[in-house]
mmCIF file of C-alpha atoms in Angstrom:
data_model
loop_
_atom_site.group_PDB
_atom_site.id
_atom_site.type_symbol
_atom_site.label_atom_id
_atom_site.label_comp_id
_atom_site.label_asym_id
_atom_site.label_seq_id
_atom_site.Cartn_x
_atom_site.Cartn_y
_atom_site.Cartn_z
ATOM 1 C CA UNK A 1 92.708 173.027 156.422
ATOM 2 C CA UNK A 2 95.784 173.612 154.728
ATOM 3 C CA UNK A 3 98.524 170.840 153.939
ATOM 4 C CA UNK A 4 100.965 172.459 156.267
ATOM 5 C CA UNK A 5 102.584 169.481 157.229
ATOM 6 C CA UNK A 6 103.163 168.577 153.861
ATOM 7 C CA UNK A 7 105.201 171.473 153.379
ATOM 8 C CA UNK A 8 106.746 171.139 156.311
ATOM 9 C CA UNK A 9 108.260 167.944 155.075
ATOM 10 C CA UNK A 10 109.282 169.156 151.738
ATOM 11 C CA UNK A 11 110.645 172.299 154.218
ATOM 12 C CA UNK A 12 112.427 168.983 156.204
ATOM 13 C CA UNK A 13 113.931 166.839 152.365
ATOM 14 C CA UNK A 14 115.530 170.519 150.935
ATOM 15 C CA UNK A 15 117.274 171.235 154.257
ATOM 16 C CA UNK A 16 118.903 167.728 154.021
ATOM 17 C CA UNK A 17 119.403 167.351 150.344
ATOM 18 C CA UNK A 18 122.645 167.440 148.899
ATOM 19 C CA UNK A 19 123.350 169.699 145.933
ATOM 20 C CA UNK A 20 124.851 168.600 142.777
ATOM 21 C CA UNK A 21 128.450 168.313 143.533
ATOM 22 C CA UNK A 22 128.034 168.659 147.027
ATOM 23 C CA UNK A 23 130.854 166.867 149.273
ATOM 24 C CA UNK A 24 131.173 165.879 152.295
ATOM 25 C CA UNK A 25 129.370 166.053 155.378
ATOM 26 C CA UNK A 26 126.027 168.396 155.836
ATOM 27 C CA UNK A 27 126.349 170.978 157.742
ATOM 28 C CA UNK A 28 124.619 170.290 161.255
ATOM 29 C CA UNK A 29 122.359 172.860 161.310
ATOM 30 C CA UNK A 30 120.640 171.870 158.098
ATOM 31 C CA UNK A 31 120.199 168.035 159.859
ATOM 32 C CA UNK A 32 118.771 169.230 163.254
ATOM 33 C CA UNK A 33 116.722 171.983 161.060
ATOM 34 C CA UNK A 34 115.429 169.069 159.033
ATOM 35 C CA UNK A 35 114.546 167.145 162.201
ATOM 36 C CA UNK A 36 112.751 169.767 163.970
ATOM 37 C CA UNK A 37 110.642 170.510 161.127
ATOM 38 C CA UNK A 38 109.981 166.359 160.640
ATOM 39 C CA UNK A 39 108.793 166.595 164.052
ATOM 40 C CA UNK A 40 106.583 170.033 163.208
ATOM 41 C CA UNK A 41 105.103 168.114 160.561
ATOM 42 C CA UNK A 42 103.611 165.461 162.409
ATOM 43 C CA UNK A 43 102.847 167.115 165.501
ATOM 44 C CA UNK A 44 100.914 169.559 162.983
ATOM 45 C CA UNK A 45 98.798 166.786 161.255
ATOM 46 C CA UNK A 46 98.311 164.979 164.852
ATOM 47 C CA UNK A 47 96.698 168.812 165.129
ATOM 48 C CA UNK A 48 94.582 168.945 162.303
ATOM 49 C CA UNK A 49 93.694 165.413 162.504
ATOM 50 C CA UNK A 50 92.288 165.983 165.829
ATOM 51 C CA UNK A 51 90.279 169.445 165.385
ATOM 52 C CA UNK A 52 89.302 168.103 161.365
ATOM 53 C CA UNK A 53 87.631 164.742 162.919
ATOM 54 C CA UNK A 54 86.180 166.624 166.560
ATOM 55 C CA UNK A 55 84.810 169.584 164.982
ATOM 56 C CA UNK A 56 84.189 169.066 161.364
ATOM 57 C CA UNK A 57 85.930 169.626 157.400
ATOM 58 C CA UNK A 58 83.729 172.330 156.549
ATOM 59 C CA UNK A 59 85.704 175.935 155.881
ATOM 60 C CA UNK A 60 83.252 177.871 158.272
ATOM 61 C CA UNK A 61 84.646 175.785 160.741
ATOM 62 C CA UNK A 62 87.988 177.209 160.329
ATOM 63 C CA UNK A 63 88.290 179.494 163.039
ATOM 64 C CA UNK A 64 87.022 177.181 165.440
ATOM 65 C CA UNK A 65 89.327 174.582 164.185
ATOM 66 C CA UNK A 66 92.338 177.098 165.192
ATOM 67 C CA UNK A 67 90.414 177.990 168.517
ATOM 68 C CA UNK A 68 90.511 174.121 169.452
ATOM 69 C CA UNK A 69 94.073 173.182 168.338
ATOM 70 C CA UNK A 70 95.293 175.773 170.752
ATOM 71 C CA UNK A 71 94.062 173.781 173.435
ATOM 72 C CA UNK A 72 96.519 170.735 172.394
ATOM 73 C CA UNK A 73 99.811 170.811 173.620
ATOM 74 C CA UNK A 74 103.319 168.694 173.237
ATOM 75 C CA UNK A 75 102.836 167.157 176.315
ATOM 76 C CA UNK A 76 99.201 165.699 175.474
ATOM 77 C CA UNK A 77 100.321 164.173 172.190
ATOM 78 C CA UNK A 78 103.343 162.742 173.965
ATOM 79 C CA UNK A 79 101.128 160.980 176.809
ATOM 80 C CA UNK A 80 98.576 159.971 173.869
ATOM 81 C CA UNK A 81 101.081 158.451 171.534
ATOM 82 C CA UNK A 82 102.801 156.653 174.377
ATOM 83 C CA UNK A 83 99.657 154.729 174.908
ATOM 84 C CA UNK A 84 99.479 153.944 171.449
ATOM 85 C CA UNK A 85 103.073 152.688 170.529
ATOM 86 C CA UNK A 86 102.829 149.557 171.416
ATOM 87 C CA UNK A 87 101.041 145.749 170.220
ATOM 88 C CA UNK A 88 98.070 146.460 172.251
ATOM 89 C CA UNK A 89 96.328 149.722 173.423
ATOM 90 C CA UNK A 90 97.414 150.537 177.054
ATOM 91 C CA UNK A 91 94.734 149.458 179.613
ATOM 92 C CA UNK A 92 94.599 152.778 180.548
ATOM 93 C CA UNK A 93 92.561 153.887 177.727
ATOM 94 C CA UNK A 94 91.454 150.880 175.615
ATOM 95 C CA UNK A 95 88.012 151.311 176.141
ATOM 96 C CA UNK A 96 87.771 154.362 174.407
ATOM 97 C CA UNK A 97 88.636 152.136 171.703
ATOM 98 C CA UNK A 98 86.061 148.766 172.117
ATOM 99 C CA UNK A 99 83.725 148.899 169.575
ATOM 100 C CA UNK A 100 80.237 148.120 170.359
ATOM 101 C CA UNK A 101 79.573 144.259 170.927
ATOM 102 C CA UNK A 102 83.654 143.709 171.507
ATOM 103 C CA UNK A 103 84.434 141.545 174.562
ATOM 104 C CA UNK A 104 86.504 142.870 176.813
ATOM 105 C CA UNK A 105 90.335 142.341 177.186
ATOM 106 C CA UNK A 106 93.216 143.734 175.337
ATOM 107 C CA UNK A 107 92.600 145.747 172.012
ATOM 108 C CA UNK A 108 95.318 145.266 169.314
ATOM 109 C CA UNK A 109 96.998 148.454 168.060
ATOM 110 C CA UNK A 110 96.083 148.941 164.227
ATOM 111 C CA UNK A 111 99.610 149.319 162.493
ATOM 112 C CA UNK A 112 98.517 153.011 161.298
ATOM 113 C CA UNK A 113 97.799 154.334 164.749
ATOM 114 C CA UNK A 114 100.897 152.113 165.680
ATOM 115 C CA UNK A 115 103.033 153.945 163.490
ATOM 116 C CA UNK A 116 102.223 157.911 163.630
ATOM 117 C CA UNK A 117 102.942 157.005 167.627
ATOM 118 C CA UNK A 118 106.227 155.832 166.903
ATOM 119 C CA UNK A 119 107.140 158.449 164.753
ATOM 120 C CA UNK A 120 106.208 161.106 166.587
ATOM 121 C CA UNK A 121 108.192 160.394 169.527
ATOM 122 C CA UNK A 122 110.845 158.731 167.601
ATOM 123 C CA UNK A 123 110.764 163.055 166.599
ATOM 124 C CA UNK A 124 109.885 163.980 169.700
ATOM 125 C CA UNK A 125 113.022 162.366 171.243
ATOM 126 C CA UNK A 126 114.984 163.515 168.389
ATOM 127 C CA UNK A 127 113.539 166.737 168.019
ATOM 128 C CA UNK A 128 114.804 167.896 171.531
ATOM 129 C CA UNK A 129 118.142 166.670 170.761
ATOM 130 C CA UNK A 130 118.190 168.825 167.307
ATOM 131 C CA UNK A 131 117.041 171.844 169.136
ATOM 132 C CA UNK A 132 118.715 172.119 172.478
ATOM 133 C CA UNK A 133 121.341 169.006 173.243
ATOM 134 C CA UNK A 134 124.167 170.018 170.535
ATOM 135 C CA UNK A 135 125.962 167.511 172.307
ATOM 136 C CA UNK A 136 124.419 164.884 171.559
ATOM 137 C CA UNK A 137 125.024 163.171 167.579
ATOM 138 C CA UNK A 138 122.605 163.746 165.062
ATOM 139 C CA UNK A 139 123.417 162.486 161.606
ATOM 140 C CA UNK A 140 122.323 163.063 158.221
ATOM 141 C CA UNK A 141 121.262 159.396 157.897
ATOM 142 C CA UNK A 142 118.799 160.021 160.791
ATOM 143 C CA UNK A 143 117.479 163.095 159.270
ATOM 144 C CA UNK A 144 116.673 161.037 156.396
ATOM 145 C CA UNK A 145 115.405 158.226 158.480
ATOM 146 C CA UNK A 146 113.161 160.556 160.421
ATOM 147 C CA UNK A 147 111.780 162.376 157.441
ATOM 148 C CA UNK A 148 110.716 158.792 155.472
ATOM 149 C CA UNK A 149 109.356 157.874 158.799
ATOM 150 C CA UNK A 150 107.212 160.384 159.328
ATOM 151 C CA UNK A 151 106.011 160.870 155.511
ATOM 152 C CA UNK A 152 104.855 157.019 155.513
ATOM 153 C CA UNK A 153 103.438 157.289 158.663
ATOM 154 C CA UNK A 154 101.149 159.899 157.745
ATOM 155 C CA UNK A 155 100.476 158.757 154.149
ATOM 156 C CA UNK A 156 99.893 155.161 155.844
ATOM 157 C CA UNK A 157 97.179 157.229 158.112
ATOM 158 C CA UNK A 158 95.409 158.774 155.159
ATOM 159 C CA UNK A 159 95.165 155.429 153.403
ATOM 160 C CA UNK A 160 93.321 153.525 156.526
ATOM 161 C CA UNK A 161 89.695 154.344 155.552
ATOM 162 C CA UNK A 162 87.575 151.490 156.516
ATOM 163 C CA UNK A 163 84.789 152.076 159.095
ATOM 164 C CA UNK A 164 86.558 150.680 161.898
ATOM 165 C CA UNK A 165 89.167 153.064 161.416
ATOM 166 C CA UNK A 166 87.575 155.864 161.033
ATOM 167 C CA UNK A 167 85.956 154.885 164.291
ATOM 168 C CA UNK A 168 90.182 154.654 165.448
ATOM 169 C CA UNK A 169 90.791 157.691 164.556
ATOM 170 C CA UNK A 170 88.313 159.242 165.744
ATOM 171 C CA UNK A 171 89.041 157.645 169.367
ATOM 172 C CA UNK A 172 92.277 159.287 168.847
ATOM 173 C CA UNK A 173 91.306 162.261 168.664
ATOM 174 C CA UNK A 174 89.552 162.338 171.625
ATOM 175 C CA UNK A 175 92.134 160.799 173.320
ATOM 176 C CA UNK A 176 94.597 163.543 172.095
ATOM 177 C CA UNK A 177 92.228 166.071 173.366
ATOM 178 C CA UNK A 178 91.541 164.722 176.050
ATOM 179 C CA UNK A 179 95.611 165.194 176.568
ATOM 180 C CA UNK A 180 96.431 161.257 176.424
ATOM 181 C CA UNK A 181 94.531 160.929 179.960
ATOM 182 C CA UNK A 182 90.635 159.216 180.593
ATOM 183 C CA UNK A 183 90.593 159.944 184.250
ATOM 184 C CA UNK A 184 92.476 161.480 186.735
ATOM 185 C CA UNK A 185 95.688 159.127 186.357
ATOM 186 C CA UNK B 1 108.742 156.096 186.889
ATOM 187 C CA UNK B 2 105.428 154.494 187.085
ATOM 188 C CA UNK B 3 105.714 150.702 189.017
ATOM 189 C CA UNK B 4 104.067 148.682 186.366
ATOM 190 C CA UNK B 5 106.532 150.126 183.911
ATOM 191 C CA UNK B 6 109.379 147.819 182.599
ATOM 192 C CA UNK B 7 112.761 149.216 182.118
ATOM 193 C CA UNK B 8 116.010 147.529 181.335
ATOM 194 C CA UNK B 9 119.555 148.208 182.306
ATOM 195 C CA UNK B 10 120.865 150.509 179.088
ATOM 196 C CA UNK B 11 124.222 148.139 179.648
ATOM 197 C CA UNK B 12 121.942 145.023 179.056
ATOM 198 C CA UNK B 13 119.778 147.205 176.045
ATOM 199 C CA UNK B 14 123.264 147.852 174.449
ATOM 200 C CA UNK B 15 124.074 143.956 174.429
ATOM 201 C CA UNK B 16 121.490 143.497 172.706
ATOM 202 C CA UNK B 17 121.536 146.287 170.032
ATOM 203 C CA UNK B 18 125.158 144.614 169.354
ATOM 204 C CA UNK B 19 123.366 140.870 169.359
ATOM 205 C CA UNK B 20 121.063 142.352 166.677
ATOM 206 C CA UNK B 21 122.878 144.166 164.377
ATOM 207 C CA UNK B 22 125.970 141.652 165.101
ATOM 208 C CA UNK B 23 123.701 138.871 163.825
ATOM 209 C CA UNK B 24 122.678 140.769 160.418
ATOM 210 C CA UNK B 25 124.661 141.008 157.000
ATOM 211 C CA UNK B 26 126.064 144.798 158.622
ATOM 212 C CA UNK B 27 127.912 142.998 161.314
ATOM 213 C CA UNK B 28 131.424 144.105 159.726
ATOM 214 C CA UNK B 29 130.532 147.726 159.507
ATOM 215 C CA UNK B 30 129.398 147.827 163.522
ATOM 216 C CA UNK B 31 131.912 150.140 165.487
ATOM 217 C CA UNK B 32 130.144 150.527 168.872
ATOM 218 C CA UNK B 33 126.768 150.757 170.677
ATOM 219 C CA UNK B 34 125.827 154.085 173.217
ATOM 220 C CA UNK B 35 122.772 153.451 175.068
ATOM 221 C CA UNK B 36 121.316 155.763 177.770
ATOM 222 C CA UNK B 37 118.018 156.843 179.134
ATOM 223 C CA UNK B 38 116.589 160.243 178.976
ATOM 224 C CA UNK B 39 113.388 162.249 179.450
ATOM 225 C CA UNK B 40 111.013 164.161 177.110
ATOM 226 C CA UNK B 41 111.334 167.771 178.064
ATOM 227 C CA UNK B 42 107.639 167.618 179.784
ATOM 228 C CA UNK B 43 106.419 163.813 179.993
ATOM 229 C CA UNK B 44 108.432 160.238 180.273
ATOM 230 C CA UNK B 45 111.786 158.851 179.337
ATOM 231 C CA UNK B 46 112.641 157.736 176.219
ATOM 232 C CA UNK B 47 116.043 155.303 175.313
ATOM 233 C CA UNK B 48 118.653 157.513 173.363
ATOM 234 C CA UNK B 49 120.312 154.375 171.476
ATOM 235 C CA UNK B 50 123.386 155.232 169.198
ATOM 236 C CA UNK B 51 124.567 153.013 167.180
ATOM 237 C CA UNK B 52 127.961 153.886 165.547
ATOM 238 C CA UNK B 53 128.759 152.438 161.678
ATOM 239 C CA UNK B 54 132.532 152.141 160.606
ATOM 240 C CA UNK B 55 130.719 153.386 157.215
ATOM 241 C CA UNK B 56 127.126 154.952 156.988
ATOM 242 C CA UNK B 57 127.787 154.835 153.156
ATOM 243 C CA UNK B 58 127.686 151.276 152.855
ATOM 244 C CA UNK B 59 123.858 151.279 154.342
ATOM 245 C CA UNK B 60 120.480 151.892 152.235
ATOM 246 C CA UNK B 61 117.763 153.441 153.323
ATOM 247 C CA UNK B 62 115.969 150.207 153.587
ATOM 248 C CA UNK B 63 119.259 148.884 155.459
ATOM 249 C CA UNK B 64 118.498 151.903 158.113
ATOM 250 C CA UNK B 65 115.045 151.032 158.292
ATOM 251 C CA UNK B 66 115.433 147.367 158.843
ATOM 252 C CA UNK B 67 117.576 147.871 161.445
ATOM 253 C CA UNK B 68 115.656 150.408 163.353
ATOM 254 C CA UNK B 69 112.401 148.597 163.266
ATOM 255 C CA UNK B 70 114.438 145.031 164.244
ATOM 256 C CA UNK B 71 115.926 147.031 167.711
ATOM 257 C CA UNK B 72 112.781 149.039 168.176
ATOM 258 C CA UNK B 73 111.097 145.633 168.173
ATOM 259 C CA UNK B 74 113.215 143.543 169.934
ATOM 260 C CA UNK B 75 113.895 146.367 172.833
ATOM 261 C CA UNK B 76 110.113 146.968 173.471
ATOM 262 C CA UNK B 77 109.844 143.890 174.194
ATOM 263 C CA UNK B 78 112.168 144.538 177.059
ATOM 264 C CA UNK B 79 111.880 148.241 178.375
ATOM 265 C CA UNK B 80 108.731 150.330 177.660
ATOM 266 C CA UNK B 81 110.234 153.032 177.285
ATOM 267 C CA UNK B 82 110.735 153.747 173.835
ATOM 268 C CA UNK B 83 114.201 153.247 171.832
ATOM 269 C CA UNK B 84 115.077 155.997 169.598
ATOM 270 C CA UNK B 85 117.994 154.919 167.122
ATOM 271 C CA UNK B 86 120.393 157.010 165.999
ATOM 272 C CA UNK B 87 123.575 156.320 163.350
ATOM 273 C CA UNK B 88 126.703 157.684 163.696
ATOM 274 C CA UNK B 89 128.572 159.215 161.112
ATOM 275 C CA UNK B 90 132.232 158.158 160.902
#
């Protein structure tokens, strides 16, 4: 797959640069430009996380790699990452996540999964602001703050590559296409 | 709003935005706290928490970052909803 998100965050850093010389304030349409395209950048890798670990790396699965990302929506990564924001895995779903032989009780989030779910709807929240409440404040400082967010937590995702989390990972992709929901809840 | 869900009074949330940031070395620079709750456009509410700065310029980045990750940490503890920080410019 391609690195879109990656150039959707370079996309997100020129739109809140500041030129040499440049004074005062950005303009607000470059921040909320530069937030919505954060947000597009990790809702994209949540994307290609997904269809890369469900359906496999290899380039003839391409098109069926597009065909399945079309079935993921805003709404399942937002119930998904919900679940996964906090210390420990909501009940809800943390036996998709037991390994084999694990007793039973809560499951600690790992601090990568922890942190892609807090960045996305840290940009999820913020993304709907940029976008469609002009009324509500949106600084340069938390377009900036969004974008390093977002770049570590996805760089922090990369670098997790024991077994275990590959086995994480791959639970969250099911979970994300499974649209955050196990049963019917 | 699910039952087993916590949620705090925003009032109460922004007392203790202001006990957090009012207890780190940017205390002098704090000009206000906004804290309300609002909903994703298709699933759950998330806290909008605005924090305004006398002076954004006198803040790093790692200044920003500390101080979101302190609030997000302290208010999930609270309200499981999640707080999304916001600085205002001047």
């Amino acid at each position: 797959m391609s690195n879109f998100s990656d150039d959707l965050l370079r996309a997100a850093a020129r739109l809140h640069a500041r030129r040499t010389g440049q004074k005062g304030p950005l303009k607000s349409a470059c921040v909320r430009r530069s937030i919505s395209t954060s947000y597009y950048a990790i809702f994209h890798f949540s994307l290609d996380e997904a269809a890369l670990r469900l359906i496999g790396t290899s380039n003839e699965l391409r098109q069926r790699r597009r065909l399945f990302v079309r079935t993921l929506s805003h709404t399942g990564l937002t119930i998904t990452y919900g679940k996964l924001k906090g210390a420990t895995i909501e009940k809800s779903v943390e036996d998709l996540f037991r390994l084999p032989a694990t007793a039973a009780g809560p499951i600690s989030t790992p601090a990568f999964v922890q942190q892609l779910a807090t960045a996305y709807l840290d940009a999820k929240a913020k993304r709907e602001d940029a976008d469609y409440n002009l009324s509500e404040p949106l600084s340069a400082t938390d377009a900036r703050q969004l974008h390093r967010r977002v770049r570590r937590a996805i760089r922090d995702w990369k670098s997790a590559a024991s077994a275990a989390d590959r086995d994480t990972k791959h639970a969250v992709a099911l979970l994300l296409s499974l649209k955050g929901k196990l049963r019917d809840q | 709003m699910k039952a087993d869900l916590k949620h705090a009074n925003p009032s109460d949330v922004a007392t203790l935005v202001r006990k957090i940031v009012g207890s780190s070395p940017f205390a002098k620079a704090l000009n206000g706290v906004d804290v309300e709750a609002s909903n994703y456009d298709d699933e759950g509410e998330f806290l909008r928490i605005l924090i305004h700065f006398k002076n954004l310029d006198e803040l790093s980045e790692d200044d920003v970052d500390t101080i979101t990750s302190s609030i997000e940490g302290e208010i999930s503890k609270k309200d499981d909803r999640f707080p999304s920080v916001r600085f205002s410019e001047p």
